[in-house]
mmCIF file of C-alpha atoms and ligand atoms in Angstrom:
data_model
loop_
_atom_site.group_PDB
_atom_site.id
_atom_site.type_symbol
_atom_site.label_atom_id
_atom_site.label_comp_id
_atom_site.label_asym_id
_atom_site.label_seq_id
_atom_site.Cartn_x
_atom_site.Cartn_y
_atom_site.Cartn_z
ATOM 1 C CA UNK A 1 36.203 2.435 231.239
ATOM 2 C CA UNK A 2 35.855 -0.107 234.030
ATOM 3 C CA UNK A 3 35.589 -3.584 231.743
ATOM 4 C CA UNK A 4 33.633 -5.456 234.646
ATOM 5 C CA UNK A 5 30.886 -2.809 235.440
ATOM 6 C CA UNK A 6 27.845 -3.748 232.854
ATOM 7 C CA UNK A 7 26.491 -1.850 230.003
ATOM 8 C CA UNK A 8 22.869 -1.278 228.938
ATOM 9 C CA UNK A 9 25.109 -1.200 225.550
ATOM 10 C CA UNK A 10 25.951 -4.754 226.012
ATOM 11 C CA UNK A 11 22.675 -5.491 226.874
ATOM 12 C CA UNK A 12 23.501 -5.703 230.843
ATOM 13 C CA UNK A 13 26.899 -7.692 230.140
ATOM 14 C CA UNK A 14 30.369 -6.281 230.977
ATOM 15 C CA UNK A 15 33.137 -5.536 228.461
ATOM 16 C CA UNK A 16 34.447 -8.518 229.934
ATOM 17 C CA UNK A 17 32.645 -10.960 229.392
ATOM 18 C CA UNK A 18 31.623 -9.994 225.830
ATOM 19 C CA UNK A 19 35.216 -10.343 225.330
ATOM 20 C CA UNK A 20 34.761 -14.001 226.634
ATOM 21 C CA UNK A 21 32.150 -15.067 225.680
ATOM 22 C CA UNK A 22 31.215 -13.282 222.384
ATOM 23 C CA UNK A 23 34.043 -11.047 220.294
ATOM 24 C CA UNK A 24 35.386 -12.765 217.583
ATOM 25 C CA UNK A 25 33.058 -16.032 218.459
ATOM 26 C CA UNK A 26 29.912 -15.192 218.132
ATOM 27 C CA UNK A 27 26.826 -12.394 217.196
ATOM 28 C CA UNK A 28 25.495 -11.000 219.892
ATOM 29 C CA UNK A 29 21.865 -8.960 219.508
ATOM 30 C CA UNK A 30 21.174 -5.927 222.113
ATOM 31 C CA UNK A 31 17.709 -4.501 221.482
ATOM 32 C CA UNK A 32 18.462 -1.051 222.719
ATOM 33 C CA UNK A 33 22.010 -0.655 223.483
ATOM 34 C CA UNK A 34 21.332 2.826 223.220
ATOM 35 C CA UNK A 35 18.190 3.319 224.740
ATOM 36 C CA UNK A 36 15.855 6.280 222.471
ATOM 37 C CA UNK A 37 18.520 6.371 220.216
ATOM 38 C CA UNK A 38 18.141 9.232 217.710
ATOM 39 C CA UNK A 39 20.176 9.598 214.307
ATOM 40 C CA UNK A 40 23.444 11.710 215.035
ATOM 41 C CA UNK A 41 23.852 13.202 211.500
ATOM 42 C CA UNK A 42 20.598 13.894 209.165
ATOM 43 C CA UNK A 43 19.776 12.975 205.983
ATOM 44 C CA UNK A 44 21.119 15.552 203.795
ATOM 45 C CA UNK A 45 24.183 15.725 206.153
ATOM 46 C CA UNK A 46 24.931 12.774 205.468
ATOM 47 C CA UNK A 47 24.028 13.704 201.424
ATOM 48 C CA UNK A 48 26.476 16.830 201.988
ATOM 49 C CA UNK A 49 29.874 14.011 203.233
ATOM 50 C CA UNK A 50 28.668 11.890 200.222
ATOM 51 C CA UNK A 51 29.453 14.834 197.835
ATOM 52 C CA UNK A 52 33.182 15.563 199.336
ATOM 53 C CA UNK A 53 35.989 14.440 197.317
ATOM 54 C CA UNK A 54 38.136 13.231 200.670
ATOM 55 C CA UNK A 55 35.020 11.493 202.078
ATOM 56 C CA UNK A 56 34.613 7.528 200.717
ATOM 57 C CA UNK A 57 31.060 6.689 199.559
ATOM 58 C CA UNK A 58 29.366 4.340 197.401
ATOM 59 C CA UNK A 59 25.779 3.872 195.932
ATOM 60 C CA UNK A 60 24.589 0.298 195.829
ATOM 61 C CA UNK A 61 21.929 -0.765 193.096
ATOM 62 C CA UNK A 62 20.390 -3.778 193.174
ATOM 63 C CA UNK A 63 17.512 -6.318 193.865
ATOM 64 C CA UNK A 64 15.637 -7.136 196.975
ATOM 65 C CA UNK A 65 18.093 -10.159 197.888
ATOM 66 C CA UNK A 66 18.065 -11.350 194.749
ATOM 67 C CA UNK A 67 21.608 -12.067 192.827
ATOM 68 C CA UNK A 68 20.848 -9.954 189.665
ATOM 69 C CA UNK A 69 21.652 -6.806 188.128
ATOM 70 C CA UNK A 70 24.117 -5.739 191.794
ATOM 71 C CA UNK A 71 25.124 -1.745 190.308
ATOM 72 C CA UNK A 72 27.839 -0.205 192.493
ATOM 73 C CA UNK A 73 29.502 3.515 191.769
ATOM 74 C CA UNK A 74 32.273 4.683 194.134
ATOM 75 C CA UNK A 75 31.708 8.684 195.033
ATOM 76 C CA UNK A 76 31.738 11.705 195.209
ATOM 77 C CA UNK A 77 28.274 12.389 194.169
ATOM 78 C CA UNK A 78 26.502 15.632 193.886
ATOM 79 C CA UNK A 79 22.816 15.383 195.367
ATOM 80 C CA UNK A 80 21.571 15.295 191.593
ATOM 81 C CA UNK A 81 23.674 11.918 191.224
ATOM 82 C CA UNK A 82 21.788 10.364 194.704
ATOM 83 C CA UNK A 83 18.412 8.245 193.743
ATOM 84 C CA UNK A 84 14.784 9.623 193.947
ATOM 85 C CA UNK A 85 13.985 9.179 198.167
ATOM 86 C CA UNK A 86 10.726 7.647 196.414
ATOM 87 C CA UNK A 87 12.808 5.144 194.341
ATOM 88 C CA UNK A 88 13.230 1.904 196.586
ATOM 89 C CA UNK A 89 16.619 -1.092 196.476
ATOM 90 C CA UNK A 90 19.305 1.830 196.689
ATOM 91 C CA UNK A 91 21.777 2.169 199.555
ATOM 92 C CA UNK A 92 24.615 5.118 199.788
ATOM 93 C CA UNK A 93 27.657 3.936 202.121
ATOM 94 C CA UNK A 94 30.228 6.368 203.925
ATOM 95 C CA UNK A 95 33.225 5.609 205.232
ATOM 96 C CA UNK A 96 34.862 7.071 208.008
ATOM 97 C CA UNK A 97 32.446 9.387 208.721
ATOM 98 C CA UNK A 98 33.886 9.540 212.577
ATOM 99 C CA UNK A 99 36.670 11.285 210.862
ATOM 100 C CA UNK A 100 34.773 14.500 209.306
ATOM 101 C CA UNK A 101 31.997 14.474 212.717
ATOM 102 C CA UNK A 102 32.967 14.841 216.722
ATOM 103 C CA UNK A 103 29.617 13.755 216.832
ATOM 104 C CA UNK A 104 30.954 9.948 215.508
ATOM 105 C CA UNK A 105 33.981 10.386 217.013
ATOM 106 C CA UNK A 106 32.310 10.173 220.120
ATOM 107 C CA UNK A 107 30.106 7.744 219.742
ATOM 108 C CA UNK A 108 33.096 5.472 218.529
ATOM 109 C CA UNK A 109 34.383 6.113 222.163
ATOM 110 C CA UNK A 110 31.599 3.927 223.874
ATOM 111 C CA UNK A 111 33.557 0.785 221.919
ATOM 112 C CA UNK A 112 36.970 1.625 223.387
ATOM 113 C CA UNK A 113 37.018 -1.174 225.508
ATOM 114 C CA UNK A 114 38.916 -3.165 222.564
ATOM 115 C CA UNK A 115 41.932 -1.496 221.351
ATOM 116 C CA UNK A 116 42.249 1.289 219.714
ATOM 117 C CA UNK A 117 45.564 -0.330 217.923
ATOM 118 C CA UNK A 118 41.803 -2.875 216.353
ATOM 119 C CA UNK A 119 39.526 0.091 215.430
ATOM 120 C CA UNK A 120 39.174 1.417 212.103
ATOM 121 C CA UNK A 121 36.349 3.698 211.648
ATOM 122 C CA UNK A 122 32.355 4.040 211.089
ATOM 123 C CA UNK A 123 30.223 3.704 208.443
ATOM 124 C CA UNK A 124 26.600 5.033 207.586
ATOM 125 C CA UNK A 125 24.380 3.538 205.040
ATOM 126 C CA UNK A 126 21.198 5.488 204.674
ATOM 127 C CA UNK A 127 18.681 3.003 202.172
ATOM 128 C CA UNK A 128 15.263 3.580 200.884
ATOM 129 C CA UNK A 129 12.953 0.124 200.334
ATOM 130 C CA UNK A 130 14.653 -2.888 200.004
ATOM 131 C CA UNK A 131 17.907 -1.599 199.617
ATOM 132 C CA UNK A 132 21.045 -3.415 201.117
ATOM 133 C CA UNK A 133 24.715 -4.792 199.760
ATOM 134 C CA UNK A 134 23.845 -7.857 199.590
ATOM 135 C CA UNK A 135 24.561 -10.766 201.453
ATOM 136 C CA UNK A 136 28.176 -11.322 202.298
ATOM 137 C CA UNK A 137 30.477 -11.510 205.068
ATOM 138 C CA UNK A 138 33.218 -9.299 206.315
ATOM 139 C CA UNK A 139 36.746 -9.737 207.425
ATOM 140 C CA UNK A 140 35.775 -7.202 210.216
ATOM 141 C CA UNK A 141 34.224 -7.325 213.294
ATOM 142 C CA UNK A 142 31.088 -5.449 213.322
ATOM 143 C CA UNK A 143 28.681 -3.912 215.397
ATOM 144 C CA UNK A 144 25.744 -2.460 213.733
ATOM 145 C CA UNK A 145 23.740 0.252 215.473
ATOM 146 C CA UNK A 146 20.409 1.411 214.179
ATOM 147 C CA UNK A 147 19.790 4.865 214.088
ATOM 148 C CA UNK A 148 16.713 5.880 211.892
ATOM 149 C CA UNK A 149 13.877 3.393 210.415
ATOM 150 C CA UNK A 150 14.377 -0.490 210.238
ATOM 151 C CA UNK A 151 15.931 -3.112 209.148
ATOM 152 C CA UNK A 152 15.721 -6.502 208.795
ATOM 153 C CA UNK A 153 19.017 -8.595 209.516
ATOM 154 C CA UNK A 154 19.523 -12.433 208.471
ATOM 155 C CA UNK A 155 22.014 -14.359 209.456
ATOM 156 C CA UNK A 156 23.874 -17.342 209.548
ATOM 157 C CA UNK A 157 27.169 -19.266 210.595
ATOM 158 C CA UNK A 158 27.731 -20.974 207.021
ATOM 159 C CA UNK A 159 30.716 -22.771 206.224
ATOM 160 C CA UNK A 160 29.842 -22.012 202.365
ATOM 161 C CA UNK A 161 31.152 -18.408 201.547
ATOM 162 C CA UNK A 162 32.034 -19.099 197.916
ATOM 163 C CA UNK A 163 31.154 -16.309 195.907
ATOM 164 C CA UNK A 164 28.698 -15.202 193.122
ATOM 165 C CA UNK A 165 31.322 -14.664 190.064
ATOM 166 C CA UNK A 166 31.761 -11.151 188.201
ATOM 167 C CA UNK A 167 29.548 -9.181 190.516
ATOM 168 C CA UNK A 168 31.067 -5.457 191.866
ATOM 169 C CA UNK A 169 30.080 -6.909 195.143
ATOM 170 C CA UNK A 170 31.284 -9.563 197.345
ATOM 171 C CA UNK A 171 28.014 -11.547 197.090
ATOM 172 C CA UNK A 172 27.268 -15.180 198.465
ATOM 173 C CA UNK A 173 26.266 -17.635 195.934
ATOM 174 C CA UNK A 174 24.052 -20.140 198.489
ATOM 175 C CA UNK A 175 23.332 -17.596 201.518
ATOM 176 C CA UNK A 176 21.637 -19.339 204.572
ATOM 177 C CA UNK A 177 20.243 -17.566 207.000
ATOM 178 C CA UNK A 178 19.228 -19.270 210.176
ATOM 179 C CA UNK A 179 18.406 -16.217 212.664
ATOM 180 C CA UNK A 180 16.405 -12.994 211.089
ATOM 181 C CA UNK A 181 15.931 -10.199 213.614
ATOM 182 C CA UNK A 182 14.484 -6.771 212.608
ATOM 183 C CA UNK A 183 16.232 -4.257 214.549
ATOM 184 C CA UNK A 184 14.894 -0.525 215.428
ATOM 185 C CA UNK A 185 16.401 2.686 216.377
ATOM 186 C CA UNK A 186 19.079 2.515 218.813
ATOM 187 C CA UNK A 187 19.149 -1.990 218.564
ATOM 188 C CA UNK A 188 22.707 -3.354 217.818
ATOM 189 C CA UNK A 189 23.877 -6.482 216.341
ATOM 190 C CA UNK A 190 27.572 -7.409 216.894
ATOM 191 C CA UNK A 191 29.362 -9.900 214.225
ATOM 192 C CA UNK A 192 32.498 -11.240 213.703
ATOM 193 C CA UNK A 193 34.627 -11.529 210.691
ATOM 194 C CA UNK A 194 33.363 -13.944 208.364
ATOM 195 C CA UNK A 195 29.387 -13.852 209.267
ATOM 196 C CA UNK A 196 27.162 -14.424 206.510
ATOM 197 C CA UNK A 197 24.483 -12.075 206.851
ATOM 198 C CA UNK A 198 22.012 -9.633 204.526
ATOM 199 C CA UNK A 199 20.559 -6.750 206.250
ATOM 200 C CA UNK A 200 18.008 -4.902 204.287
ATOM 201 C CA UNK A 201 16.310 -1.775 204.226
ATOM 202 C CA UNK A 202 12.358 -1.481 205.692
ATOM 203 C CA UNK A 203 11.314 1.321 204.631
ATOM 204 C CA UNK A 204 14.160 4.880 204.486
ATOM 205 C CA UNK A 205 16.547 3.491 206.776
ATOM 206 C CA UNK A 206 20.831 4.972 208.054
ATOM 207 C CA UNK A 207 22.209 2.306 210.160
ATOM 208 C CA UNK A 208 26.334 2.802 211.704
ATOM 209 C CA UNK A 209 29.019 0.208 211.623
ATOM 210 C CA UNK A 210 31.353 0.068 213.051
ATOM 211 C CA UNK A 211 34.132 -1.341 212.405
ATOM 212 C CA UNK A 212 37.767 -3.043 213.414
ATOM 213 C CA UNK A 213 40.310 -4.398 211.687
ATOM 214 C CA UNK A 214 42.425 -7.159 211.847
ATOM 215 C CA UNK A 215 46.087 -7.206 210.273
ATOM 216 C CA UNK A 216 46.929 -9.544 207.910
ATOM 217 C CA UNK A 217 50.208 -11.205 207.978
ATOM 218 C CA UNK A 218 50.904 -10.320 204.483
ATOM 219 C CA UNK A 219 50.105 -6.682 204.796
ATOM 220 C CA UNK A 220 51.429 -6.273 208.399
ATOM 221 C CA UNK A 221 54.915 -7.398 207.471
ATOM 222 C CA UNK A 222 55.273 -5.165 204.265
ATOM 223 C CA UNK A 223 54.648 -2.078 206.620
ATOM 224 C CA UNK A 224 57.331 -3.001 209.124
ATOM 225 C CA UNK A 225 59.796 -4.066 206.710
ATOM 226 C CA UNK A 226 59.370 -0.495 205.109
ATOM 227 C CA UNK A 227 59.829 1.005 207.662
ATOM 228 C CA UNK A 228 62.272 -0.973 209.702
ATOM 229 C CA UNK A 229 64.685 -0.556 206.111
ATOM 230 C CA UNK A 230 64.240 3.127 206.242
ATOM 231 C CA UNK A 231 65.541 2.734 210.425
ATOM 232 C CA UNK A 232 68.269 0.758 208.213
ATOM 233 C CA UNK A 233 69.148 2.718 206.248
ATOM 234 C CA UNK A 234 70.201 5.697 207.987
ATOM 235 C CA UNK A 235 72.858 3.790 210.054
ATOM 236 C CA UNK A 236 74.036 1.620 208.177
ATOM 237 C CA UNK A 237 75.030 2.586 204.717
ATOM 238 C CA UNK A 238 77.358 1.114 203.961
ATOM 239 C CA UNK A 239 76.821 -2.331 204.614
ATOM 240 C CA UNK A 240 77.293 -3.169 200.846
ATOM 241 C CA UNK A 241 77.530 -7.236 199.684
ATOM 242 C CA UNK A 242 80.478 -8.191 198.305
ATOM 243 C CA UNK A 243 81.948 -11.004 196.966
ATOM 244 C CA UNK A 244 85.976 -11.435 196.471
ATOM 245 C CA UNK A 245 86.123 -15.043 196.810
ATOM 246 C CA UNK A 246 83.305 -15.472 193.961
ATOM 247 C CA UNK A 247 84.520 -18.171 191.791
ATOM 248 C CA UNK A 248 84.043 -17.622 187.654
ATOM 249 C CA UNK A 249 80.970 -18.982 187.031
ATOM 250 C CA UNK A 250 79.681 -21.788 183.679
ATOM 251 C CA UNK A 251 75.543 -21.118 184.935
ATOM 252 C CA UNK A 252 75.213 -17.502 185.651
ATOM 253 C CA UNK A 253 71.448 -17.557 185.701
ATOM 254 C CA UNK A 254 71.470 -19.101 188.763
ATOM 255 C CA UNK A 255 71.721 -17.265 192.285
ATOM 256 C CA UNK A 256 74.901 -17.233 194.344
ATOM 257 C CA UNK A 257 73.868 -18.725 197.790
ATOM 258 C CA UNK A 258 76.521 -16.324 199.099
ATOM 259 C CA UNK A 259 73.975 -13.667 197.844
ATOM 260 C CA UNK A 260 70.882 -15.869 199.442
ATOM 261 C CA UNK A 261 72.758 -15.615 203.386
ATOM 262 C CA UNK A 262 73.361 -12.201 202.791
ATOM 263 C CA UNK A 263 69.745 -11.153 202.463
ATOM 264 C CA UNK A 264 69.101 -13.736 205.378
ATOM 265 C CA UNK A 265 71.577 -12.342 207.190
ATOM 266 C CA UNK A 266 69.918 -8.773 206.112
ATOM 267 C CA UNK A 267 66.456 -9.320 207.367
ATOM 268 C CA UNK A 268 67.500 -10.500 210.889
ATOM 269 C CA UNK A 269 69.694 -7.391 210.999
ATOM 270 C CA UNK A 270 66.641 -5.372 210.901
ATOM 271 C CA UNK A 271 64.583 -7.387 213.227
ATOM 272 C CA UNK A 272 67.872 -7.818 215.736
ATOM 273 C CA UNK A 273 66.714 -4.621 217.434
ATOM 274 C CA UNK A 274 63.347 -5.769 219.070
ATOM 275 C CA UNK A 275 62.399 -1.608 220.051
ATOM 276 C CA UNK A 276 62.761 -0.909 216.430
ATOM 277 C CA UNK A 277 59.787 -2.983 215.581
ATOM 278 C CA UNK A 278 58.079 -2.328 218.622
ATOM 279 C CA UNK A 279 58.597 1.707 216.640
ATOM 280 C CA UNK A 280 56.995 0.483 213.509
ATOM 281 C CA UNK A 281 54.668 -0.911 215.284
ATOM 282 C CA UNK A 282 53.482 2.178 216.790
ATOM 283 C CA UNK A 283 54.067 4.128 214.062
ATOM 284 C CA UNK A 284 52.296 1.988 211.933
ATOM 285 C CA UNK A 285 49.149 1.751 213.606
ATOM 286 C CA UNK A 286 48.830 5.046 214.206
ATOM 287 C CA UNK A 287 49.708 6.467 210.724
ATOM 288 C CA UNK A 288 46.382 8.767 209.774
ATOM 289 C CA UNK A 289 45.043 6.994 206.583
ATOM 290 C CA UNK A 290 45.366 8.976 203.524
ATOM 291 C CA UNK A 291 42.651 11.269 203.304
ATOM 292 C CA UNK A 292 43.086 12.958 206.605
ATOM 293 C CA UNK A 293 44.691 16.002 207.021
ATOM 294 C CA UNK A 294 44.462 18.548 209.909
ATOM 295 C CA UNK A 295 43.921 22.284 209.806
ATOM 296 C CA UNK A 296 47.104 24.142 211.296
ATOM 297 C CA UNK A 297 45.596 24.572 214.764
ATOM 298 C CA UNK A 298 45.934 28.359 217.046
ATOM 299 C CA UNK A 299 48.977 28.440 219.102
ATOM 300 C CA UNK A 300 47.497 29.082 222.449
ATOM 301 C CA UNK A 301 49.736 31.064 224.821
ATOM 302 C CA UNK A 302 49.316 28.820 227.867
ATOM 303 C CA UNK A 303 47.693 25.275 227.872
ATOM 304 C CA UNK A 304 44.758 25.428 230.337
ATOM 305 C CA UNK A 305 43.251 21.471 229.630
ATOM 306 C CA UNK A 306 43.569 20.364 225.848
ATOM 307 C CA UNK A 307 41.713 17.051 224.097
ATOM 308 C CA UNK A 308 42.632 14.812 220.956
ATOM 309 C CA UNK A 309 41.280 16.398 217.620
ATOM 310 C CA UNK A 310 39.267 13.189 216.696
ATOM 311 C CA UNK A 311 41.177 12.358 213.529
ATOM 312 C CA UNK A 312 44.057 12.124 216.042
ATOM 313 C CA UNK A 313 45.597 8.107 216.532
ATOM 314 C CA UNK A 314 46.897 8.255 219.865
ATOM 315 C CA UNK A 315 48.888 4.866 221.550
ATOM 316 C CA UNK A 316 52.114 3.618 223.174
ATOM 317 C CA UNK A 317 53.940 0.737 224.257
ATOM 318 C CA UNK A 318 56.452 0.342 226.909
ATOM 319 C CA UNK A 319 58.901 3.205 225.631
ATOM 320 C CA UNK A 320 57.700 4.802 223.082
ATOM 321 C CA UNK A 321 54.459 7.598 222.695
ATOM 322 C CA UNK A 322 52.880 7.389 219.244
ATOM 323 C CA UNK A 323 50.805 9.497 217.612
ATOM 324 C CA UNK A 324 49.963 9.807 213.823
ATOM 325 C CA UNK A 325 52.529 8.041 212.812
ATOM 326 C CA UNK A 326 55.082 9.570 214.452
ATOM 327 C CA UNK A 327 57.113 8.143 217.628
ATOM 328 C CA UNK A 328 58.960 9.376 220.539
ATOM 329 C CA UNK A 329 61.077 7.644 223.482
ATOM 330 C CA UNK A 330 59.477 8.553 226.877
ATOM 331 C CA UNK A 331 59.535 7.716 230.099
ATOM 332 C CA UNK A 332 58.978 8.899 233.828
ATOM 333 C CA UNK A 333 56.519 11.372 234.384
ATOM 334 C CA UNK A 334 55.805 12.148 230.969
ATOM 335 C CA UNK A 335 55.273 9.445 229.532
ATOM 336 C CA UNK A 336 52.624 8.777 232.340
ATOM 337 C CA UNK A 337 51.141 11.871 231.487
ATOM 338 C CA UNK A 338 51.242 11.706 228.146
ATOM 339 C CA UNK A 339 49.662 7.675 227.861
ATOM 340 C CA UNK A 340 47.268 9.435 230.354
ATOM 341 C CA UNK A 341 46.263 11.798 227.444
ATOM 342 C CA UNK A 342 46.490 8.415 224.777
ATOM 343 C CA UNK A 343 43.667 6.543 227.055
ATOM 344 C CA UNK A 344 41.904 9.796 228.426
ATOM 345 C CA UNK A 345 42.169 11.466 224.842
ATOM 346 C CA UNK A 346 42.448 14.592 226.876
ATOM 347 C CA UNK A 347 44.037 16.109 230.311
ATOM 348 C CA UNK A 348 42.514 18.736 233.106
ATOM 349 C CA UNK A 349 44.380 21.573 234.695
ATOM 350 C CA UNK A 350 45.332 19.502 236.975
ATOM 351 C CA UNK A 351 46.840 16.480 234.871
ATOM 352 C CA UNK A 352 48.931 19.627 233.045
ATOM 353 C CA UNK A 353 50.560 21.296 235.935
ATOM 354 C CA UNK A 354 52.668 17.988 236.351
ATOM 355 C CA UNK A 355 53.834 18.103 233.068
ATOM 356 C CA UNK A 356 57.864 18.750 232.414
ATOM 357 C CA UNK A 357 58.585 21.928 230.358
ATOM 358 C CA UNK A 358 59.394 18.703 227.451
ATOM 359 C CA UNK A 359 56.026 17.354 227.969
ATOM 360 C CA UNK A 360 54.173 20.577 227.533
ATOM 361 C CA UNK A 361 56.526 21.811 224.471
ATOM 362 C CA UNK A 362 55.995 18.966 222.941
ATOM 363 C CA UNK A 363 51.946 19.468 223.646
ATOM 364 C CA UNK A 364 52.213 22.338 222.117
ATOM 365 C CA UNK A 365 53.751 21.367 219.054
ATOM 366 C CA UNK A 366 50.666 18.958 218.657
ATOM 367 C CA UNK A 367 48.455 22.342 219.097
ATOM 368 C CA UNK A 368 50.466 23.957 216.477
ATOM 369 C CA UNK A 369 49.851 20.791 213.498
ATOM 370 C CA UNK A 370 46.060 20.435 214.972
ATOM 371 C CA UNK A 371 46.802 17.419 216.586
ATOM 372 C CA UNK A 372 45.723 18.363 220.072
ATOM 373 C CA UNK A 373 43.073 21.757 220.833
ATOM 374 C CA UNK A 374 43.193 23.375 223.749
ATOM 375 C CA UNK A 375 39.870 23.493 225.977
ATOM 376 C CA UNK A 376 37.475 20.736 227.434
ATOM 377 C CA UNK A 377 37.306 17.790 225.110
ATOM 378 C CA UNK A 378 34.348 16.952 222.906
ATOM 379 C CA UNK A 379 31.467 15.325 224.698
ATOM 380 C CA UNK A 380 30.891 11.888 225.436
ATOM 381 C CA UNK A 381 27.361 10.457 225.310
HETATM 382 C C1 SIN B 401 24.623 -2.089 205.603
HETATM 383 O O1 SIN B 401 25.065 -0.999 206.200
HETATM 384 O O2 SIN B 401 23.840 -1.724 204.924
HETATM 385 C C2 SIN B 401 26.065 -2.509 205.425
HETATM 386 C C3 SIN B 401 26.603 -3.616 206.891
HETATM 387 C C4 SIN B 401 27.553 -4.354 206.677
HETATM 388 O O3 SIN B 401 26.118 -5.650 205.857
HETATM 389 O O4 SIN B 401 28.233 -4.391 206.379
HETATM 390 CO CO1 CO B 402 28.703 -5.874 206.286
#
């Protein structure tokens, strides 16, 4: 992607300008971000997804914009568990649609001027007249693309983010909207994290939320430390605390100073190797979500061109290639080729001609695992 090229998706500004002016800073409304846009999934297709066990879905019912009577149920939902279309004020939310549908995965490609490490998923919300999830804020950056029908968005910069107590959803107690728009199909609204907003369906409506996760210090530290300690166990099985000099104690409940020092050294040791930390980070960032699995692929006799499965997460750093929670050390021409695969998500026959036997073997293995497919890539609209 050319980051300095103006994009219709961003209302005629370039990704570079968007990132410096709006990203994490302020909202951007783009009329006709995708001109003549039509919903990629029909209503029955969405309801079918909501009926599946491995798809995360929720049903929200609430009074239009009010603070009373919010109800939330978690899926899967059989068709008869979904309210009638003639009933108003309900919303069906289906999460991670990009994992289940190639068209949605292709739509997400348009947002790859933002690092893949930040990309989370696409949620589809379907609502009848008056439906919505109430005034709230998210901890995510989100692009809200109107896919079908109309939704009225009201947004505000408010600092008071206190919530109505005892609700099944996060509902702002004192929502103070400052801007108000009705979005039509193809219109898109970008919101930075913690920006108050409420979207209310005007008639039957579908909205796509392209969401971007940001790691939180505590979660990230825990994930990395678990991975680093697993690596340390392999090599340093006999590093056991020794206290031959421990004197007899009159206060047995007191934690020995030596043990506190040992704990500090143990942590320092696991952080000592910067490559181990980078590896743990890449493996964590590319770990498939819990509800993702791959269908074992067919081993092709020969690879002409390849493309990554829509569920595959592939990234790299200066020393490693990461794919679906695993890592490989890579250097030279093979590393360049694998980085190209990670960035483009496909390789042509011409690209593959440069692969070493070892790289070719790895690509074949990934095809067996269903992480990679032989053939031309999925189309990007
Ligand atoms: C929705 O699409 O109904 C909710 C999306 C959001 O407010 O984040
Ligand atoms: Co929201």
